[in-house]
GROMACS .gro file of N, CA and C in nm:
model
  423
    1UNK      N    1   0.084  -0.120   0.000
    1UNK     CA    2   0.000   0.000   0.000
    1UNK      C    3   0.087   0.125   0.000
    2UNK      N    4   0.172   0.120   0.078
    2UNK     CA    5   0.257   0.261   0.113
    2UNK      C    6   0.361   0.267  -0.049
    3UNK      N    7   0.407   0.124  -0.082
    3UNK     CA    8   0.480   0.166  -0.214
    3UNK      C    9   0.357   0.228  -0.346
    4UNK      N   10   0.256   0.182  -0.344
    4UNK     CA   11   0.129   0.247  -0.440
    4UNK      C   12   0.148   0.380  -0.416
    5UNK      N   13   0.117   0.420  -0.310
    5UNK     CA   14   0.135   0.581  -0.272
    5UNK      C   15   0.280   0.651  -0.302
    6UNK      N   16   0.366   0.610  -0.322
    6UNK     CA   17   0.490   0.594  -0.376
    6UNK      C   18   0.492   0.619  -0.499
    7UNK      N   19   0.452   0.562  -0.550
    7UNK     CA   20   0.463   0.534  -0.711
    7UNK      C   21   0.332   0.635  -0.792
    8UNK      N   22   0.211   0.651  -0.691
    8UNK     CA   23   0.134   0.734  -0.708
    8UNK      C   24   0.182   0.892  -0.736
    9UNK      N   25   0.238   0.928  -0.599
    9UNK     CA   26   0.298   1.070  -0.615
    9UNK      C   27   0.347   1.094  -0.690
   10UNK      N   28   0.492   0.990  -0.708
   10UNK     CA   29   0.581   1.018  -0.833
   10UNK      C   30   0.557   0.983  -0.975
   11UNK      N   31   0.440   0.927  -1.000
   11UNK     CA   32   0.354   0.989  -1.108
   11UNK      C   33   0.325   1.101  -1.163
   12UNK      N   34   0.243   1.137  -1.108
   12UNK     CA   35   0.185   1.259  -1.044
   12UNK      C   36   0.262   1.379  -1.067
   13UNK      N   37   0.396   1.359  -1.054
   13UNK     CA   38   0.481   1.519  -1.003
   13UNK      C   39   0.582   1.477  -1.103
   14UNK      N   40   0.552   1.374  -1.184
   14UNK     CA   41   0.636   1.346  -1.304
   14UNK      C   42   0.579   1.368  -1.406
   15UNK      N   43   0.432   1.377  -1.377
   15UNK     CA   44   0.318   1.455  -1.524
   15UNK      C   45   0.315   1.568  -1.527
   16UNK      N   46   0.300   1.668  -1.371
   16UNK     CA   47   0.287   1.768  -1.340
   16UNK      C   48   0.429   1.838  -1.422
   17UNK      N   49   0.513   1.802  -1.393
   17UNK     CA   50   0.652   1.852  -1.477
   17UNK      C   51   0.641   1.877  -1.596
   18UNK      N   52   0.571   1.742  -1.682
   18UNK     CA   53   0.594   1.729  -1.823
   18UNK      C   54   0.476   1.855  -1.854
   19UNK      N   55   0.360   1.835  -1.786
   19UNK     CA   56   0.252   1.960  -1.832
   19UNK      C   57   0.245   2.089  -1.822
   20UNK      N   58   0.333   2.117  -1.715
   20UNK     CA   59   0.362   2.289  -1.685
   20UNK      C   60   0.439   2.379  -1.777
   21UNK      N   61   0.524   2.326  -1.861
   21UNK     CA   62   0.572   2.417  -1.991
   21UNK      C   63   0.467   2.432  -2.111
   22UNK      N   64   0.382   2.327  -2.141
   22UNK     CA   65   0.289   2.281  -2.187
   22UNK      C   66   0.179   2.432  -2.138
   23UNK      N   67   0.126   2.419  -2.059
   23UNK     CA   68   0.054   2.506  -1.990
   23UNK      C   69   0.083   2.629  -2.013
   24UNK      N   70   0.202   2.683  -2.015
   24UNK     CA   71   0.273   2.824  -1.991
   24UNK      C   72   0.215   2.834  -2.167
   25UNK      N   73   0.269   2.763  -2.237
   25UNK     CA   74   0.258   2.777  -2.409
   25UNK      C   75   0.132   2.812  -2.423
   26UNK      N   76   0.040   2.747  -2.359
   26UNK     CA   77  -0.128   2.770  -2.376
   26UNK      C   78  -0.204   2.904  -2.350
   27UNK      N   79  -0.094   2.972  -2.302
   27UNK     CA   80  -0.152   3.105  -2.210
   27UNK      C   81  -0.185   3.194  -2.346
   28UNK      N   82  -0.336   3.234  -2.382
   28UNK     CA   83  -0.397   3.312  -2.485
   28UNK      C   84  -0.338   3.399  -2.489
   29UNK      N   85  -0.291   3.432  -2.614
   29UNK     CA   86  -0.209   3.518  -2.693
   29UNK      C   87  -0.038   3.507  -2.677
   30UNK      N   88  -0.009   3.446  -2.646
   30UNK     CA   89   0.139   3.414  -2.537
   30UNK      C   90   0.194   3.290  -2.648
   31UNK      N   91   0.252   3.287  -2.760
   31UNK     CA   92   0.336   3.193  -2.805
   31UNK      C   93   0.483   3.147  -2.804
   32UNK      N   94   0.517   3.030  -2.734
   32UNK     CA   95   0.640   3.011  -2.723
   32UNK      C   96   0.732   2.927  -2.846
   33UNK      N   97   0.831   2.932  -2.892
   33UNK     CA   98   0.917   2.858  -3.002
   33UNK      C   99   1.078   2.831  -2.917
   34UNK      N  100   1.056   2.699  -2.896
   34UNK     CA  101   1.154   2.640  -2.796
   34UNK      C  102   1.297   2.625  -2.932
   35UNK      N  103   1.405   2.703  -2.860
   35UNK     CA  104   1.508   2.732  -2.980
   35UNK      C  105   1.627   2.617  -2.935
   36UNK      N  106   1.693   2.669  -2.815
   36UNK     CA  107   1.797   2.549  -2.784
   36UNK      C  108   1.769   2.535  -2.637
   37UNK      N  109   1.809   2.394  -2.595
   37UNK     CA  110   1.839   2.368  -2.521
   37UNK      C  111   1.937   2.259  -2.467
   38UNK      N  112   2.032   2.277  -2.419
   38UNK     CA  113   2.185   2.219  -2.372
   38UNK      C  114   2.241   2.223  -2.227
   39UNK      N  115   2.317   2.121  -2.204
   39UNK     CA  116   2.358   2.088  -2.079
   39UNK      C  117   2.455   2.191  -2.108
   40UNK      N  118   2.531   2.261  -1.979
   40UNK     CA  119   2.641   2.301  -1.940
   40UNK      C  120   2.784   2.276  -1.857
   41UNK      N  121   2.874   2.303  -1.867
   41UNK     CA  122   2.983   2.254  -1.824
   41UNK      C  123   2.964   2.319  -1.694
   42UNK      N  124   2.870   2.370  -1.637
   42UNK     CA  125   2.824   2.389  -1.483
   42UNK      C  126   2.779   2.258  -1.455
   43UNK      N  127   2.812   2.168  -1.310
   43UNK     CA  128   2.715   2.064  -1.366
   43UNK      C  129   2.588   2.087  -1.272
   44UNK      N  130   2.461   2.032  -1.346
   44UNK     CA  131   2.345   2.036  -1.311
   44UNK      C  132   2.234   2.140  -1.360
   45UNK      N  133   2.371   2.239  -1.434
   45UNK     CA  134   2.231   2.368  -1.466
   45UNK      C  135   2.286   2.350  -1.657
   46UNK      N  136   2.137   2.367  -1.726
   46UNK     CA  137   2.146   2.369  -1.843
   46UNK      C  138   2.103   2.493  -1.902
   47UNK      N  139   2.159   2.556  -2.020
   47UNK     CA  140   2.050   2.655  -2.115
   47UNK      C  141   1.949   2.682  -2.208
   48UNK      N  142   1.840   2.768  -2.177
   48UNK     CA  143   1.761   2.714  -2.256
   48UNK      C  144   1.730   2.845  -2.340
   49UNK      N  145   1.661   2.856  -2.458
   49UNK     CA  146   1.620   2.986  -2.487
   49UNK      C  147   1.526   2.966  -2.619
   50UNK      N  148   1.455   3.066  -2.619
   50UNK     CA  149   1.293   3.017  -2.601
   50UNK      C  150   1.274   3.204  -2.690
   51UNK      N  151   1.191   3.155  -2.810
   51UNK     CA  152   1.111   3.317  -2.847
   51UNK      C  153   0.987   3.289  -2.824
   52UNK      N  154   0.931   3.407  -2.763
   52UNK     CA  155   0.825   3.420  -2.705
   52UNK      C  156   0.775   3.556  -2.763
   53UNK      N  157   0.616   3.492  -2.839
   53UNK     CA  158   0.567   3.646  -2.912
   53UNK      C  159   0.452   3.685  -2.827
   54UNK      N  160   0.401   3.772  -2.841
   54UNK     CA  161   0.291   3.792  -2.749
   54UNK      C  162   0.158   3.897  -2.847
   55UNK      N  163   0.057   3.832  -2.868
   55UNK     CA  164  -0.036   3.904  -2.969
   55UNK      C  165  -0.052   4.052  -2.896
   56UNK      N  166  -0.156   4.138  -2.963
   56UNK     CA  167  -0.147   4.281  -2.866
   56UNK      C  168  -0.235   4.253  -2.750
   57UNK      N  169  -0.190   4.325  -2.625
   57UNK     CA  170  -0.283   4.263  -2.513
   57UNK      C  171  -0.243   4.163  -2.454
   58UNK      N  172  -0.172   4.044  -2.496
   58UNK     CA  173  -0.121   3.968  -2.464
   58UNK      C  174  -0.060   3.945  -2.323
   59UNK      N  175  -0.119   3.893  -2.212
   59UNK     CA  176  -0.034   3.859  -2.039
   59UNK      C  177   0.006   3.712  -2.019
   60UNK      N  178   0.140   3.722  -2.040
   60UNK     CA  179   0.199   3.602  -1.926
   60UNK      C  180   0.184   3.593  -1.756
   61UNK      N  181   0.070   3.556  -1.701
   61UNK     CA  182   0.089   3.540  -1.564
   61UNK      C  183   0.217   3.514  -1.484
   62UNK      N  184   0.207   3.600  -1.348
   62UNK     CA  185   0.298   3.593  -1.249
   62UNK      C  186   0.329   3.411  -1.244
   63UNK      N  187   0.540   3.421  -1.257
   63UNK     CA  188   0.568   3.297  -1.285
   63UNK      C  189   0.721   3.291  -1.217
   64UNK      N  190   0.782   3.163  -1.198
   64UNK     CA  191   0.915   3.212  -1.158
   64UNK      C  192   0.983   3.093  -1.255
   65UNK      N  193   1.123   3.139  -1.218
   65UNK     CA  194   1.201   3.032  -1.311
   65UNK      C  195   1.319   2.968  -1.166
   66UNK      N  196   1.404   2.832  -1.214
   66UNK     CA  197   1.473   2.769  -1.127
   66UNK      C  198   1.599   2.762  -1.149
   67UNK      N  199   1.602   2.927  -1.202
   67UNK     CA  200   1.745   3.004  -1.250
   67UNK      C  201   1.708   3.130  -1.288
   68UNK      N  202   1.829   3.144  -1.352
   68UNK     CA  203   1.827   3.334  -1.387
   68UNK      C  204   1.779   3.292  -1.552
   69UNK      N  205   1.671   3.441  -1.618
   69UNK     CA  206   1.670   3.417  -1.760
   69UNK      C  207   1.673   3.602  -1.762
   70UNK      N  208   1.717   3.582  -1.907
   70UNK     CA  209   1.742   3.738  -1.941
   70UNK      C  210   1.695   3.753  -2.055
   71UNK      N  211   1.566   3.832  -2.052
   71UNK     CA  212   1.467   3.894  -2.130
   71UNK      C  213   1.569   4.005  -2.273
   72UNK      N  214   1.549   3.993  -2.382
   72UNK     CA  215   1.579   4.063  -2.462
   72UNK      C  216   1.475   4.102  -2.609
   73UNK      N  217   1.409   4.213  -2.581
   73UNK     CA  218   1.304   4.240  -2.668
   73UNK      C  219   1.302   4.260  -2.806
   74UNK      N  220   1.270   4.190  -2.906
   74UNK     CA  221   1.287   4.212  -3.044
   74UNK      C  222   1.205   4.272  -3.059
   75UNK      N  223   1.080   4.266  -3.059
   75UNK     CA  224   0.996   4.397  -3.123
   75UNK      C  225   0.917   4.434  -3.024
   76UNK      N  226   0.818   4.527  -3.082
   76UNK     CA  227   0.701   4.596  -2.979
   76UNK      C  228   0.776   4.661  -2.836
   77UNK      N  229   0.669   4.645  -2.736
   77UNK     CA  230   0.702   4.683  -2.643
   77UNK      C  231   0.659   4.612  -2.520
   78UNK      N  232   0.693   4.571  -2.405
   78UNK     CA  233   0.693   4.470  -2.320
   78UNK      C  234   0.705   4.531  -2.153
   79UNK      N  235   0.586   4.522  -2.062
   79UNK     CA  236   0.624   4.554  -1.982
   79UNK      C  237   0.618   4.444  -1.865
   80UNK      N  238   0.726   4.434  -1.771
   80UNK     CA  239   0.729   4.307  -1.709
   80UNK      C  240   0.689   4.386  -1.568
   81UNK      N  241   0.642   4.281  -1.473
   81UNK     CA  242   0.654   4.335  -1.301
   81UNK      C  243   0.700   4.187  -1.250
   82UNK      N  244   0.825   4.288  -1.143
   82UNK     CA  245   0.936   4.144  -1.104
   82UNK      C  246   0.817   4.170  -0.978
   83UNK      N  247   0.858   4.052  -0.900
   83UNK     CA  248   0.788   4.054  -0.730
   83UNK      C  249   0.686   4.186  -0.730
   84UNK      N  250   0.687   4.256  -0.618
   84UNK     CA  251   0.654   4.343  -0.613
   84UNK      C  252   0.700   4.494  -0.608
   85UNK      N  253   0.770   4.538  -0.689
   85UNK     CA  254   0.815   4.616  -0.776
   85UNK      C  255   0.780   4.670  -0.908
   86UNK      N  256   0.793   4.833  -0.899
   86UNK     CA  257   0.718   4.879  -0.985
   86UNK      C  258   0.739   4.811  -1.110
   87UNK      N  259   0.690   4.806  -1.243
   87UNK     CA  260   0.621   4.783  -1.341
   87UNK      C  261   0.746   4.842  -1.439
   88UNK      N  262   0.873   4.787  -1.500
   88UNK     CA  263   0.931   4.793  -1.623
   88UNK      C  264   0.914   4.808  -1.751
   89UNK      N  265   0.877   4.886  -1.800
   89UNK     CA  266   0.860   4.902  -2.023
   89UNK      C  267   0.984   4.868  -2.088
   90UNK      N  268   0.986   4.826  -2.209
   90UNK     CA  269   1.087   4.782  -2.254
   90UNK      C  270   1.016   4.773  -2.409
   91UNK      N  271   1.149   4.852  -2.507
   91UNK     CA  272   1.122   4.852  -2.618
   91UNK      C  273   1.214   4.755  -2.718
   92UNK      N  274   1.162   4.750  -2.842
   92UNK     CA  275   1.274   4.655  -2.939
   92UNK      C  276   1.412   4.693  -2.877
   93UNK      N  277   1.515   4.606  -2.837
   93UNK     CA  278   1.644   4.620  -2.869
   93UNK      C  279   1.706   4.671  -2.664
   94UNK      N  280   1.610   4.669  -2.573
   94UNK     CA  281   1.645   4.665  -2.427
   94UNK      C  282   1.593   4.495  -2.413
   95UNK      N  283   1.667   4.492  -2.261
   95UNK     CA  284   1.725   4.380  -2.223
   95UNK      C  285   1.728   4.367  -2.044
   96UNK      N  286   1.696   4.246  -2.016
   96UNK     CA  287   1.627   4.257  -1.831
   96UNK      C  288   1.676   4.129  -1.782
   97UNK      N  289   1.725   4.170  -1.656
   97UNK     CA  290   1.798   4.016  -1.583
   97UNK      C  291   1.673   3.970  -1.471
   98UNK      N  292   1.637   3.884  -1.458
   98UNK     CA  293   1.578   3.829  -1.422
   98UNK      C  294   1.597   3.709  -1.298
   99UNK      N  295   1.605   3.723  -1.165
   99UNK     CA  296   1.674   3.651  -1.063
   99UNK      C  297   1.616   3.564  -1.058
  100UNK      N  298   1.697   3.446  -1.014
  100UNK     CA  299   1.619   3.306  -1.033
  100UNK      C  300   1.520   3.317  -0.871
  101UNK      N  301   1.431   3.271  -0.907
  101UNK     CA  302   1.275   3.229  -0.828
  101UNK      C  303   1.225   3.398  -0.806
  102UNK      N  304   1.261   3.496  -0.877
  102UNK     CA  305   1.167   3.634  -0.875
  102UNK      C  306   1.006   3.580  -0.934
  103UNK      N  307   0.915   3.625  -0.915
  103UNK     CA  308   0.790   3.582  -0.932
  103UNK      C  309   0.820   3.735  -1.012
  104UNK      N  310   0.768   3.727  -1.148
  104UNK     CA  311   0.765   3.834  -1.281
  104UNK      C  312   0.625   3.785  -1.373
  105UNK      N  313   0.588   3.868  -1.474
  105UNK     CA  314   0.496   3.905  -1.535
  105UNK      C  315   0.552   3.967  -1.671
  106UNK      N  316   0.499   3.956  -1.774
  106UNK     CA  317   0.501   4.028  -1.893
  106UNK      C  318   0.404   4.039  -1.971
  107UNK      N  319   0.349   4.197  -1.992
  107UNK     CA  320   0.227   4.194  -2.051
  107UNK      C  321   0.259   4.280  -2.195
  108UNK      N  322   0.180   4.282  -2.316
  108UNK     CA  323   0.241   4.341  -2.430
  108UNK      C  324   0.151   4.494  -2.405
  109UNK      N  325   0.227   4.585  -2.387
  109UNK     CA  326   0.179   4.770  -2.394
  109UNK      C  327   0.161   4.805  -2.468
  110UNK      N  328   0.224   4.742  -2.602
  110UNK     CA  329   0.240   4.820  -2.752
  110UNK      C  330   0.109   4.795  -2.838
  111UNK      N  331   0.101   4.886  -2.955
  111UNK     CA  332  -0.013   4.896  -3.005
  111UNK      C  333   0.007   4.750  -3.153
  112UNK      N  334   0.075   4.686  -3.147
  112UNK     CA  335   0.096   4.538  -3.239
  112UNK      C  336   0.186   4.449  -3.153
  113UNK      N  337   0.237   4.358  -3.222
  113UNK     CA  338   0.273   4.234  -3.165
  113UNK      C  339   0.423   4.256  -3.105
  114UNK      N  340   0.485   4.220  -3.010
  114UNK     CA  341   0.564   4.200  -2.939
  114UNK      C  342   0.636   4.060  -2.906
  115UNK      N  343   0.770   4.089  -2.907
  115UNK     CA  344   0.876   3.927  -2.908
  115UNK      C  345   0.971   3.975  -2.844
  116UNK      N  346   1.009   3.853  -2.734
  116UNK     CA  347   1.099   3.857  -2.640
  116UNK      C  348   1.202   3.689  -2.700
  117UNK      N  349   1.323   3.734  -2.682
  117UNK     CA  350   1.435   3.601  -2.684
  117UNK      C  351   1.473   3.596  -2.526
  118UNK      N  352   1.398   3.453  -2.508
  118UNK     CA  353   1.425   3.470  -2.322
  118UNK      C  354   1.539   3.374  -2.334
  119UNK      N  355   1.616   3.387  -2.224
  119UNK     CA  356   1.798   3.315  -2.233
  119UNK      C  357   1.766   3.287  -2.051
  120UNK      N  358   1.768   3.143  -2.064
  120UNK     CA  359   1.763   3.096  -1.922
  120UNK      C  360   1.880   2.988  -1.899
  121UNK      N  361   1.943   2.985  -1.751
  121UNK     CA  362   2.036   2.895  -1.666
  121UNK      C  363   1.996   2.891  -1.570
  122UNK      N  364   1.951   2.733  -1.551
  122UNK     CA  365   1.856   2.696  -1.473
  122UNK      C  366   1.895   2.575  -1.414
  123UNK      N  367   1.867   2.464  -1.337
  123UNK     CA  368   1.868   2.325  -1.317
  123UNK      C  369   1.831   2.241  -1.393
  124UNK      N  370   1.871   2.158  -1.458
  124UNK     CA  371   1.862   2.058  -1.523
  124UNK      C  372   1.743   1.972  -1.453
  125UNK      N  373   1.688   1.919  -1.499
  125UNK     CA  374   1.567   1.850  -1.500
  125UNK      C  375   1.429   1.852  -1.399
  126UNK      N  376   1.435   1.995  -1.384
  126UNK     CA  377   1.283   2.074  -1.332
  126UNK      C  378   1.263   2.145  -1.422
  127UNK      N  379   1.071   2.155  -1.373
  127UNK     CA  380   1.047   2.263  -1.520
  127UNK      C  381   1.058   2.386  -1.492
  128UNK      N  382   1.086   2.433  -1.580
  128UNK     CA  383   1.149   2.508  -1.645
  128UNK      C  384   1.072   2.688  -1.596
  129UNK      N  385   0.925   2.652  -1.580
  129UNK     CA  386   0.839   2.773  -1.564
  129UNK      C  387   0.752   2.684  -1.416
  130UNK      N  388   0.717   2.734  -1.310
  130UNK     CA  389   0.624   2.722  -1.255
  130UNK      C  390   0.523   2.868  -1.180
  131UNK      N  391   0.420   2.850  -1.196
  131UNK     CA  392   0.293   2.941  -1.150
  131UNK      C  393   0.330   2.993  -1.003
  132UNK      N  394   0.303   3.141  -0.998
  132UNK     CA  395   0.360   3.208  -0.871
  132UNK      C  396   0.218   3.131  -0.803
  133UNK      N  397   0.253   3.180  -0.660
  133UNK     CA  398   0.135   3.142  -0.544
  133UNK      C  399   0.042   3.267  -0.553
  134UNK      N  400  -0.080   3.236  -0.467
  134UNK     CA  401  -0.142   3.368  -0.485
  134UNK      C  402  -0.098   3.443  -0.385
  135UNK      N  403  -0.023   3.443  -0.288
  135UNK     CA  404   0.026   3.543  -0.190
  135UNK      C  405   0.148   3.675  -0.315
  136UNK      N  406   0.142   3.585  -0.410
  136UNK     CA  407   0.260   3.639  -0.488
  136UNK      C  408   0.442   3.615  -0.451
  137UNK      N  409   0.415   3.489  -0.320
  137UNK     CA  410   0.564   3.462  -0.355
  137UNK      C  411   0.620   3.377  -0.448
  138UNK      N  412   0.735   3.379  -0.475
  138UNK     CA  413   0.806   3.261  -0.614
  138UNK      C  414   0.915   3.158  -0.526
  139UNK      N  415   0.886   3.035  -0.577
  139UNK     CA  416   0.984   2.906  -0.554
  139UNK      C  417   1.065   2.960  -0.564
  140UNK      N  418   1.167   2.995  -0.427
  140UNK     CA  419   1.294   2.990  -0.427
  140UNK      C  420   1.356   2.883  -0.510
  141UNK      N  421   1.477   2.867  -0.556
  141UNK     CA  422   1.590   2.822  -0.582
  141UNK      C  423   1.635   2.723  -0.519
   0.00000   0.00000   0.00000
């Protein structure tokens, strides 16, 4: 019985993994295009980097990462909110560091479509994005 419950959880939090990047992609108007991803000669943390367009209007919900990623805006205009801290704009061609487990946001301000090249170093085999809490804190590290 106790190994069922065993094997249950770690089911469970082994689907939950596979579905949460999955999920993040789904977010209306929010498209992701997974570019590279590679182990590093750090061991345990890999890189990943990811274009992310965002239709107009477009919100990525409060989210954290299980590393640092650094936002670099190709077009439009993009405004992110780290934790609770004021509210960042960012046009084609600026660029934002991003602390690993900050609970952040990015919503598109601009009057057309908006694209971010997100550049993440992170841990190797957690996902990659998980959903802030509603208190608004983010999974530490």
């Amino acid at each position: 019985m106790k190994m069922t419950r065993i094997l249950a959880v770690s089911l469970l939090i082994a689907v939950n993994g596979l579905l949460l990047p999955t999920a993040q992609a789904q977010t209306p108007g929010v498209h992701r295009t997974d570019l590279v991803q590679r182990e590093l000669s750090v061991p345990g943390r890999e890189g990943v980097q990811v274009r992310v367009d965002f239709d107009p209007g477009a919100f990525a919900p409060k989210h954290s990462h299980p590393g640092e990623e650094i936002a670099y805006v190709l077009q439009g205009t993009l405004e992110y909110q780290l934790d609770d801290k004021p509210p960042v704009t960012l046009k084609a061609g600026d660029s934002l560091f991003i602390p690993a487990g900050s609970a952040h946001s990015a919503r598109n301000v601009g009057s057309g479509k908006a694209s971010e090249l997100a550049t993440y170093i992170v841990r190797k085999g957690v996902p990659l994005a998980v959903p802030a809490r509603q208190s608004g804190s983010a999974t530490a590290e």
